[in-house]
Each structure stands twice: as structure tokens, then as C-alpha cells.
PDB file of C-alpha atoms in Angstrom:
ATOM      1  CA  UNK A   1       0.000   0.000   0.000  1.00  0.00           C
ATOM      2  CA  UNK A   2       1.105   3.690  -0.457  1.00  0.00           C
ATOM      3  CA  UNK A   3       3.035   4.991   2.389  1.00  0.00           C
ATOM      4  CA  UNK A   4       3.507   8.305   4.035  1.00  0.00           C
ATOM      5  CA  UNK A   5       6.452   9.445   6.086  1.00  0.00           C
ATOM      6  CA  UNK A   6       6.397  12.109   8.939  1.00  0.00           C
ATOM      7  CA  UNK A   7       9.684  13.585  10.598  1.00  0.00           C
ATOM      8  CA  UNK A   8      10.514  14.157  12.949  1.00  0.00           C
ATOM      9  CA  UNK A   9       8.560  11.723  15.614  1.00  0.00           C
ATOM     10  CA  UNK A  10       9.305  13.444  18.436  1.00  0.00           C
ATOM     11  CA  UNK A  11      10.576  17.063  19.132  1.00  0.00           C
ATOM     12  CA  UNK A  12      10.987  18.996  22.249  1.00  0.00           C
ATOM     13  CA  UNK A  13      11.500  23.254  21.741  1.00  0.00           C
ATOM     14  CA  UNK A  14      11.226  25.984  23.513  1.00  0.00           C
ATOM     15  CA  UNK A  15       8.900  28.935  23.945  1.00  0.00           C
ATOM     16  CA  UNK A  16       8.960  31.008  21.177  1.00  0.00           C
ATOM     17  CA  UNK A  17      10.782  28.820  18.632  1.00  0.00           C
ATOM     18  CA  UNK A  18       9.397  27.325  15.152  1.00  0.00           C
ATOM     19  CA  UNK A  19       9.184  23.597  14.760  1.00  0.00           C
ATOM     20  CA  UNK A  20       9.001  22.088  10.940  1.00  0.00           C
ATOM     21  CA  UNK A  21       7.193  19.028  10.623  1.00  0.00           C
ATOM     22  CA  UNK A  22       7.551  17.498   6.830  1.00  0.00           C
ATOM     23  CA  UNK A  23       5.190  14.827   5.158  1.00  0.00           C
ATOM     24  CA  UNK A  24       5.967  12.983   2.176  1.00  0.00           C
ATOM     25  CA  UNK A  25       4.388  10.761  -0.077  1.00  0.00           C
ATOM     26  CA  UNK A  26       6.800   8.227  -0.759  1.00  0.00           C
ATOM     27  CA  UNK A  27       5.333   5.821  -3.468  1.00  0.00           C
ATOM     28  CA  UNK A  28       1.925   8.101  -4.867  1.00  0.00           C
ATOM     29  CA  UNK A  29       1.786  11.812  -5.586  1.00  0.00           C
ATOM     30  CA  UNK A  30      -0.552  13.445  -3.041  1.00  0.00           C
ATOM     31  CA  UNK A  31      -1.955  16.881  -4.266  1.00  0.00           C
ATOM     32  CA  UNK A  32      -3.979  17.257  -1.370  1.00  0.00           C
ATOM     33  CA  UNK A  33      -2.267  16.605   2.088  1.00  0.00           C
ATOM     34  CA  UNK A  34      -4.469  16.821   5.720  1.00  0.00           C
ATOM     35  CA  UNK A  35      -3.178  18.164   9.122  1.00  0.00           C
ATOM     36  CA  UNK A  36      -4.437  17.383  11.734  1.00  0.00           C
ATOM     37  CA  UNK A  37      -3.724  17.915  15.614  1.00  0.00           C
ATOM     38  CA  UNK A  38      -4.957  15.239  18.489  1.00  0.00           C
ATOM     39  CA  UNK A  39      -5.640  15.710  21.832  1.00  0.00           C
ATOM     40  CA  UNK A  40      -4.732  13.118  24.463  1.00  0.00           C
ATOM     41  CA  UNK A  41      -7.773  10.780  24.246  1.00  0.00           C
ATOM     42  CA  UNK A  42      -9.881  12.813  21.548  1.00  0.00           C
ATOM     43  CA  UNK A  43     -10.284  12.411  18.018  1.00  0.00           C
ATOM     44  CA  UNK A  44      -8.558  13.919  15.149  1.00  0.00           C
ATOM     45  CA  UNK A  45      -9.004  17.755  14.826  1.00  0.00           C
ATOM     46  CA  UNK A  46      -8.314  18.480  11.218  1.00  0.00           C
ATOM     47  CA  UNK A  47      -6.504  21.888  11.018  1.00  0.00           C
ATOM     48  CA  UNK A  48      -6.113  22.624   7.043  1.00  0.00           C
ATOM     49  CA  UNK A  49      -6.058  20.756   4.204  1.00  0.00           C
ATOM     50  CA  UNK A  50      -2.811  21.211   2.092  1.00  0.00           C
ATOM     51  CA  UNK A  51      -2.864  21.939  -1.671  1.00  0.00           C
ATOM     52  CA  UNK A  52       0.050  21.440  -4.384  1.00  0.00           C
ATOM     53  CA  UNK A  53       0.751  24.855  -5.883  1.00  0.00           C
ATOM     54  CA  UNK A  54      -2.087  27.093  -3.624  1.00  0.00           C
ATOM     55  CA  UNK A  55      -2.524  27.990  -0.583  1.00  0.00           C
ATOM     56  CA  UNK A  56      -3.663  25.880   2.300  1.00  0.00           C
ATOM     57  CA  UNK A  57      -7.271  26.019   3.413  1.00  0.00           C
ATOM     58  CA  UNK A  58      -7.652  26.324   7.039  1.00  0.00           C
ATOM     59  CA  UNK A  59     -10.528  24.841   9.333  1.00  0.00           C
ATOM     60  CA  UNK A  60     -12.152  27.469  11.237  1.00  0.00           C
ATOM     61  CA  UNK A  61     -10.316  28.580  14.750  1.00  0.00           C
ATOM     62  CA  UNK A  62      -6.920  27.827  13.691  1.00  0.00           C
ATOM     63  CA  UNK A  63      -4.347  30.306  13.116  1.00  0.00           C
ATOM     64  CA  UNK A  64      -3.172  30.706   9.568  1.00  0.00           C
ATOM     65  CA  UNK A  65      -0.164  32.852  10.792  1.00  0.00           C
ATOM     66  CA  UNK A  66       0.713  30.146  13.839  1.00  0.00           C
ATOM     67  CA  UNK A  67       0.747  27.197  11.982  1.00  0.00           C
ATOM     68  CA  UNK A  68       2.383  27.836   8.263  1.00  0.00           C
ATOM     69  CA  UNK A  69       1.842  24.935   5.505  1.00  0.00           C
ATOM     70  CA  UNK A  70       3.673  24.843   2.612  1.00  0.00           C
ATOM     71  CA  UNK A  71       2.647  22.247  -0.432  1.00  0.00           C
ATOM     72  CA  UNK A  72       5.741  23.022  -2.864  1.00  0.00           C
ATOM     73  CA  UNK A  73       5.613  19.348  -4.668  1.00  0.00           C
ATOM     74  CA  UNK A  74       3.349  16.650  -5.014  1.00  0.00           C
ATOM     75  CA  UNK A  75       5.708  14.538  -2.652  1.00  0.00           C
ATOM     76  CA  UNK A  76       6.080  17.238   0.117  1.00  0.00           C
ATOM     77  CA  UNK A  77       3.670  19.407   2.405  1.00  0.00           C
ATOM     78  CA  UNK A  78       5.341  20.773   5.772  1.00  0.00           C
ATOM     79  CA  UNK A  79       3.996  22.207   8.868  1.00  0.00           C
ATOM     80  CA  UNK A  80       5.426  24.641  10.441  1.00  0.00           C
ATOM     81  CA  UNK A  81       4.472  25.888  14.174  1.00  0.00           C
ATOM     82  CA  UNK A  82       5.681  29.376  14.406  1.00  0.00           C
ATOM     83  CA  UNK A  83       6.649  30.998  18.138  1.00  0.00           C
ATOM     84  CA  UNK A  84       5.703  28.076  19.450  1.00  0.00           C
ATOM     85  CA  UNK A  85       4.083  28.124  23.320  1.00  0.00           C
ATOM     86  CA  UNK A  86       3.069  24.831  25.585  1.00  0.00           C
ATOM     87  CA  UNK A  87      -0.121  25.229  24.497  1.00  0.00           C
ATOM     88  CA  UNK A  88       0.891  24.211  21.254  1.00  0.00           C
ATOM     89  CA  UNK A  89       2.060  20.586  22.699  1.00  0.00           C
ATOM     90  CA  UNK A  90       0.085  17.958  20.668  1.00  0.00           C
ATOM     91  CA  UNK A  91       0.481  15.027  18.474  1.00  0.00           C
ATOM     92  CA  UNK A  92       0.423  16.503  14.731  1.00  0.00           C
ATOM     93  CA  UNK A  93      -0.506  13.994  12.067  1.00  0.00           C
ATOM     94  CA  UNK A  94      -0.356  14.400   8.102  1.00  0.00           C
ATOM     95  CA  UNK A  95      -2.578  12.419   5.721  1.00  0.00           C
ATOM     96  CA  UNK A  96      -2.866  12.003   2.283  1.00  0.00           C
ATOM     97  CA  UNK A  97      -4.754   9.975  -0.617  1.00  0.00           C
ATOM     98  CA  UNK A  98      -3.914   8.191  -3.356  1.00  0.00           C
ATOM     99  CA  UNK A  99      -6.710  10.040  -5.699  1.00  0.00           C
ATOM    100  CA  UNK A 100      -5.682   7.669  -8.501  1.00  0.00           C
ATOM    101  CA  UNK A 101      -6.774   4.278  -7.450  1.00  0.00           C
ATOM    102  CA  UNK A 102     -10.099   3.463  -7.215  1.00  0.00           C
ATOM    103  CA  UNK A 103     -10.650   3.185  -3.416  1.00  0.00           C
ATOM    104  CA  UNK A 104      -9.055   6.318  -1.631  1.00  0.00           C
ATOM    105  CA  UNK A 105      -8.452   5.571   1.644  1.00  0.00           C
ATOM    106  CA  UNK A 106      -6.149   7.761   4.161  1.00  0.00           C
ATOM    107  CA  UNK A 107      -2.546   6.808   4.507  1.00  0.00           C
ATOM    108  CA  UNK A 108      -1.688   8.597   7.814  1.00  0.00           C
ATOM    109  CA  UNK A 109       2.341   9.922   8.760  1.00  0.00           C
ATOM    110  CA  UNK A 110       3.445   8.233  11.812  1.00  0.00           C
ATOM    111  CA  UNK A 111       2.787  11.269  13.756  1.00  0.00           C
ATOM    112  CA  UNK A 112       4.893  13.980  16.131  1.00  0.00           C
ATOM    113  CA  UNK A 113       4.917  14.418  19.266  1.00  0.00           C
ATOM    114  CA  UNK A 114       5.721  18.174  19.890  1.00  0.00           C
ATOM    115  CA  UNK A 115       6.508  19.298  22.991  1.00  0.00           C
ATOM    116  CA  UNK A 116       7.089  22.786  24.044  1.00  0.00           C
ATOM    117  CA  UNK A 117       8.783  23.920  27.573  1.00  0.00           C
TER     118      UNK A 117
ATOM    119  CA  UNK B   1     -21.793  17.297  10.511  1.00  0.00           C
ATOM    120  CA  UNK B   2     -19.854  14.929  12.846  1.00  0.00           C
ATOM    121  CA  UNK B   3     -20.558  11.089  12.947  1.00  0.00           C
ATOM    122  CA  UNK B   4     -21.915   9.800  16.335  1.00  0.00           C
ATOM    123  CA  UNK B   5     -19.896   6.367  17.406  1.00  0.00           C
ATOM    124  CA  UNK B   6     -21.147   4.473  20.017  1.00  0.00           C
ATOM    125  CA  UNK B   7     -20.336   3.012  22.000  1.00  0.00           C
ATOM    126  CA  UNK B   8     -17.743   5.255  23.518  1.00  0.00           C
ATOM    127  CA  UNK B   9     -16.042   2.015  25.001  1.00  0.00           C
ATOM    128  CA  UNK B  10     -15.920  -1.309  25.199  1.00  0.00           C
ATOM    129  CA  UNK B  11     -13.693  -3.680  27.238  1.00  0.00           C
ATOM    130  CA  UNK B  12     -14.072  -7.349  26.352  1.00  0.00           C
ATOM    131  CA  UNK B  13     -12.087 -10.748  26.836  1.00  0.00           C
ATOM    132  CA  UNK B  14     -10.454 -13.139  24.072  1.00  0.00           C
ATOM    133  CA  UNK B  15     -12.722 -14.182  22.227  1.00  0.00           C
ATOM    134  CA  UNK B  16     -15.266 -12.061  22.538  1.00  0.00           C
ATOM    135  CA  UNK B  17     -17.313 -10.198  19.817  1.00  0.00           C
ATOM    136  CA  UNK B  18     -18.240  -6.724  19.791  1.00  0.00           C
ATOM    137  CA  UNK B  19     -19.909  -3.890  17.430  1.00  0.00           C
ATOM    138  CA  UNK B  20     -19.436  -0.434  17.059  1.00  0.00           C
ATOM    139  CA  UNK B  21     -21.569   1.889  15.401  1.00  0.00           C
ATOM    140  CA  UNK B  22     -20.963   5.390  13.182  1.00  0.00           C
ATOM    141  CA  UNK B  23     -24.340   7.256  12.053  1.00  0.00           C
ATOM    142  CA  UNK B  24     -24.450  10.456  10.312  1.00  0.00           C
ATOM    143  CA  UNK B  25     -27.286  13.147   9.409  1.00  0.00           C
ATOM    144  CA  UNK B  26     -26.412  13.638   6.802  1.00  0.00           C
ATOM    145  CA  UNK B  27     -26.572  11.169   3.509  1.00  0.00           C
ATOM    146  CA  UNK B  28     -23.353   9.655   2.615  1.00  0.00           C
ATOM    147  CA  UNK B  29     -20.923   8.740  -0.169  1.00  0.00           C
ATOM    148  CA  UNK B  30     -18.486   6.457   1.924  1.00  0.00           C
ATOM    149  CA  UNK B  31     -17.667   5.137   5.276  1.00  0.00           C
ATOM    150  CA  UNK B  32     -13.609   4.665   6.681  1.00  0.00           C
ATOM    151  CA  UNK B  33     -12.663   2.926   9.596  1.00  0.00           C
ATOM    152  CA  UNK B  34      -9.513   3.163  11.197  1.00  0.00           C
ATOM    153  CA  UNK B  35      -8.121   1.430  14.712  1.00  0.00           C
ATOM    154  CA  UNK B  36      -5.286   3.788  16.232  1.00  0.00           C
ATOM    155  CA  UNK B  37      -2.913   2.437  19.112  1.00  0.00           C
ATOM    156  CA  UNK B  38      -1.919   4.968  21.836  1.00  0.00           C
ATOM    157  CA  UNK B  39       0.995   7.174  20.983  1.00  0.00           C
ATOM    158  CA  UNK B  40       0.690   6.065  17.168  1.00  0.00           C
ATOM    159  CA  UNK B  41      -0.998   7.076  14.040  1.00  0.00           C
ATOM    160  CA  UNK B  42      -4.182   5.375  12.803  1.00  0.00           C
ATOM    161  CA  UNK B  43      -4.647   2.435  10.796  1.00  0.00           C
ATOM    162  CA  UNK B  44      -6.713   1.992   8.034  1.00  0.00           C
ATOM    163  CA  UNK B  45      -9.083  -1.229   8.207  1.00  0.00           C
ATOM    164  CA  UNK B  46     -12.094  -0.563   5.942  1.00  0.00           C
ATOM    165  CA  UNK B  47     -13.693   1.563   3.151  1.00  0.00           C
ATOM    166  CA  UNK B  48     -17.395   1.066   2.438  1.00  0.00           C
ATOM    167  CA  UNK B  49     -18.668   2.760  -0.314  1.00  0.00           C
ATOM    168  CA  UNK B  50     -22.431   4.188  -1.824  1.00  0.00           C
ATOM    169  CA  UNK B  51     -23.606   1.251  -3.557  1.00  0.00           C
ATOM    170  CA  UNK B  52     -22.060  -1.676  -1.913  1.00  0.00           C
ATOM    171  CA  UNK B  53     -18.104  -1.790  -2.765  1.00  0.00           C
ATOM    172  CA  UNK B  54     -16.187  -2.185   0.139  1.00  0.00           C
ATOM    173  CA  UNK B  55     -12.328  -3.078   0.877  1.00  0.00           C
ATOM    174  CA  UNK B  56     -10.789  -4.505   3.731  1.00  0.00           C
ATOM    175  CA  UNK B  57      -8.836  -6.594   5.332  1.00  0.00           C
ATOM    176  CA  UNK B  58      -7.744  -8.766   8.642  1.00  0.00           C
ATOM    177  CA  UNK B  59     -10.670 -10.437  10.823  1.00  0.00           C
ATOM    178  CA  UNK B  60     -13.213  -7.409  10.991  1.00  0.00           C
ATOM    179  CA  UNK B  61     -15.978  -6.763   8.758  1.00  0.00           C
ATOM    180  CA  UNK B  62     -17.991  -3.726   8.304  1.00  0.00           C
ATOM    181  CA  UNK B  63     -21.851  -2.651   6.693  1.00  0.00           C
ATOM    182  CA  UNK B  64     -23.422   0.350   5.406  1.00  0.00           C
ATOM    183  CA  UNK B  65     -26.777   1.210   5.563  1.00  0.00           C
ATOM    184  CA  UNK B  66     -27.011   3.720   3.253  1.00  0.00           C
ATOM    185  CA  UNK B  67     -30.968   4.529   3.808  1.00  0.00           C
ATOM    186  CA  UNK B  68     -29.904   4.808   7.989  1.00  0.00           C
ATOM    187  CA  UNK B  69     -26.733   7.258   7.009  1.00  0.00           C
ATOM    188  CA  UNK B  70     -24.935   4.555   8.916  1.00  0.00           C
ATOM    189  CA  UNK B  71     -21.904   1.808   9.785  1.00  0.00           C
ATOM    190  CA  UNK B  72     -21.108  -0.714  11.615  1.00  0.00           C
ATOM    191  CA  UNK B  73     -17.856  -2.758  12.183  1.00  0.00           C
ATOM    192  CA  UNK B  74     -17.807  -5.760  13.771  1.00  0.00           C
ATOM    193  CA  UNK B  75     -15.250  -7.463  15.298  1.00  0.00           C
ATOM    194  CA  UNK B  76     -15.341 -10.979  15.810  1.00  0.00           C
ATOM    195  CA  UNK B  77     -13.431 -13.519  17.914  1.00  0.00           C
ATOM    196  CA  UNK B  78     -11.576 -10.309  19.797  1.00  0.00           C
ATOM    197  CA  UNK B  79      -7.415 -10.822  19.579  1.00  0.00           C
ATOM    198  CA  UNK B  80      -5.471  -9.147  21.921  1.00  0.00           C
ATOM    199  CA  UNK B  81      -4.262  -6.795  19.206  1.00  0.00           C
ATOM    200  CA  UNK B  82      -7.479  -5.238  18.459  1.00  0.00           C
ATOM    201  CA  UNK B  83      -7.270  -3.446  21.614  1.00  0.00           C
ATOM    202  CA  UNK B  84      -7.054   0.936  20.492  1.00  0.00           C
ATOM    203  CA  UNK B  85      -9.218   3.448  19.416  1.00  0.00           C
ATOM    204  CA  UNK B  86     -11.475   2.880  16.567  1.00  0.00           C
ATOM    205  CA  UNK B  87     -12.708   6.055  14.424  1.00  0.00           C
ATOM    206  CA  UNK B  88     -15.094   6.164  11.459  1.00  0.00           C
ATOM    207  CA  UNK B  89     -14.543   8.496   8.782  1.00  0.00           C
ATOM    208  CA  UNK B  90     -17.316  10.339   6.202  1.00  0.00           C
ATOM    209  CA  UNK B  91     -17.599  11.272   2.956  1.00  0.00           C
ATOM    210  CA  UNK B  92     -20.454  13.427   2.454  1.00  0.00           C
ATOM    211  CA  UNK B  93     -19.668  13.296  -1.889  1.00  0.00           C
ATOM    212  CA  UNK B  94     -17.829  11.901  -4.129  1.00  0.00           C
ATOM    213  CA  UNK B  95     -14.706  13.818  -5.984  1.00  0.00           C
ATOM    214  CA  UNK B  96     -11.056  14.363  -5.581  1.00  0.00           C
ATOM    215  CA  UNK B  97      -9.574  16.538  -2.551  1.00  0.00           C
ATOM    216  CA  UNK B  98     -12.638  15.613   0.114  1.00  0.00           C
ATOM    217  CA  UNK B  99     -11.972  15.731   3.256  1.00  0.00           C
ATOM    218  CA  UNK B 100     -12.679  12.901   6.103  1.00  0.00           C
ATOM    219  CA  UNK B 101     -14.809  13.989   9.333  1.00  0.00           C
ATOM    220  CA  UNK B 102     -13.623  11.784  11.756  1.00  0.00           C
ATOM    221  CA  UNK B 103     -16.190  10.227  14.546  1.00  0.00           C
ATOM    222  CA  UNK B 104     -15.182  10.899  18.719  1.00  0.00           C
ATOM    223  CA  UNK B 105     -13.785   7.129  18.701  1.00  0.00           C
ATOM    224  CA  UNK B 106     -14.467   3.613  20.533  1.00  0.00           C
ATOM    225  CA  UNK B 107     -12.329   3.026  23.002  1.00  0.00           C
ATOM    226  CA  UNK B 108     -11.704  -0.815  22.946  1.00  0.00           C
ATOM    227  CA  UNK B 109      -9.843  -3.330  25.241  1.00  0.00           C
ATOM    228  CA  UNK B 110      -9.067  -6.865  24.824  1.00  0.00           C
ATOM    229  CA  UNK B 111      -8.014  -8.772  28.178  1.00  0.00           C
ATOM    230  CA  UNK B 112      -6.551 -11.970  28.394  1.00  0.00           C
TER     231      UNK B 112
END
């Protein structure tokens, strides 16, 4: 099955820093890319969905400025949390689909744990 | 619209069976569950699709109702290893670049 990658797995800032989270598509090209962020115990909150060439669309409540995506190739979409504060600690997963086989289901990155002190 | 699961948990022993349920309001094109472990990302188990196509694999099987705007998944002969979160995902159309809504999830354990 197609595979997505997520990096890093874990990371660990501090206050005020950026964090860069990549997803790639390693065996499908992926024009659309998800983000999501999950809560200990709760489901996934998706926080934009990631285009190839255009901007990102963003669900409603989340901070365009904070939380930067970039979709430069079909292989590629990164993250990045900007001025990061513990409040931004989470577990951020990317998804994808394969939109050219005939059942599209999710391939999820392996998810990272960000923590910020 | 989000999809109601229920239950919200379940704790079972080997060998036991056990349903879980995803209903929408709204009518729908497909139906995705997943089963996530704690700490990792979610696995995909099952697609269900308007009409009657579905893919999937392992021991679990799923239906649709399409008429009730509803799934179920049911999981038979429990294994250890089903134990995690379960979530259904929607599709309210068909079409490239749609987006999932993702269910509260079923909190499942497996004892020996």
C-alpha cells in the first residue's frame, strides 16, 4: 500500500521557537495533504487541508499565521508551528490519498509528538 | 456534521465479539474505519462505499446502511491486538480533494 512518512517523531523546543514538521508521499503523488492535531484521548481535529501549488485552506479557529503549511511538490507538504508556546504541545498527524486508485483511503504519517517547555 | 460512534467504550475478553456503530445526518458517499494504538498514528481497516463496494482486510468486517446514514464494524473472535481506538470516517460526496470527518472514537480493550 502507499506509504507516508512524517519527521521528525518526536521534538521537544522551547517557547517562542518554530518547529518544521515534513510529510511525504513516498510511493503516490498526493496533491492534497491533511493536518491534523490530536488531543490526548480525543479524536482527530483536522486543522487545514494542504494543496500542491495554492494555498492551504484552514478549518475554522486555527491560526493561519501560527501554523504555516507549505505544499511546494506533489511529494512534500510541511507544517510549520511558528513561536511556538506549551499550548501548542500535541500530536500533529499528516494524511494524504492516493486520488488515482479506485478506493481512496487515508494513509496517515506516523505522527509527532511536539513538545514545548 | 460529525458522525456519532457508540459506544464510547468497550472492554471485552479473548474471544469475545463486539460492534461499534458510526451514524451520520447527513446522507453519505463512503464510510472509513480506522483502529489507532496509543501514541501512534491510525490504521486503516475498511472503506465502504455508496452502492455496496467495500475493501478490507484482517478479521473485521464492516456494513453500510445507506438509507440509515450509517456503519457498523464488527469485530469478531476479539485478539489481543485489536485493543485501540477505533474512528469512522465520512464522505459526504464523491470527488477528488474531500476531506474525512472523523467520529469521537471507541475506546476498545481486549483482556486476556
Amino acid at each position: 500500500g502507499a506509504v507516508v512518512s512524517q519527521h521528525p517523531s518526536r521534538v521537544i523546543c522551547k517557547s517562542g521557537t518554530s518547529v518544521k514538521i515534513e510529510c511525504r508521499s513516498l510511493d503516490f503523488q498526493a496533491t492534497t495533504m491533511f493536518w491534523y492535531r490530536q488531543f490526548p484521548k480525543q479524536s482527530l481535529m483536522l486543522m487545514a487541508t494542504s494543496n500542491e501549488g495554492s494555498k492551504a485552506t484552514y478549518e475554522q479557529g486555527v491560526e493561519k499565521d501560527k501554523f504555516l503549511i507549505n505544499h511546494a511538490s506533489l511529494t512534500l507538504s510541511t507544517l510549520t508551528v511558528t513561536s511556538a508556546h506549551p499550548e501548542d504541545s500535541s500530536f500533529y498527524i499528516c494524511s494524504a490519498r492516493d486520488w488515482d486508485t479506485t478506493y481512496t483511503e487515508a494513509f496517515f504519517g506516523q505522527g509527532t509528538r511536539l513538545t514545548v517547555v | 456534521q460529525q458522525p456519532v460512534q457508540s459506544p464510547q467504550a468497550v472492554i471485552l475478553r479473548e474471544g469475545e465479539d463486539a460492534v461499534i456503530n458510526c451514524s451520520s445526518s447527513k446522507a453519505l458517499y463512503s464510510v472509513h474505519w480506522y483502529r489507532q494504538k496509543h501514541g501512534e498514528a491510525p490504521v486503516f481497516l475498511m472503506i465502504l462505499l455508496k452502492g455496496g463496494e467495500q475493501k478490507g482486510h484482517e478479521k473485521i468486517s464492516a456494513s453500510f446502511n445507506e438509507k440509515k446514514q450509517q456503519s457498523s464494524l464488527y469485530l469478531t473472535a476479539s485478539q489481543l491486538s485489536y485493543s485501540g481506538t477505533y474512528f469512522c470516517g465520512t464522505e459526504e460526496s464523491a470527488g477528488n480533494n474531500r476531506k474525512l470527518i472523523w467520529g469521537l472514537g471507541t475506546s476498545l480493550a481486549v483482556n486476556p
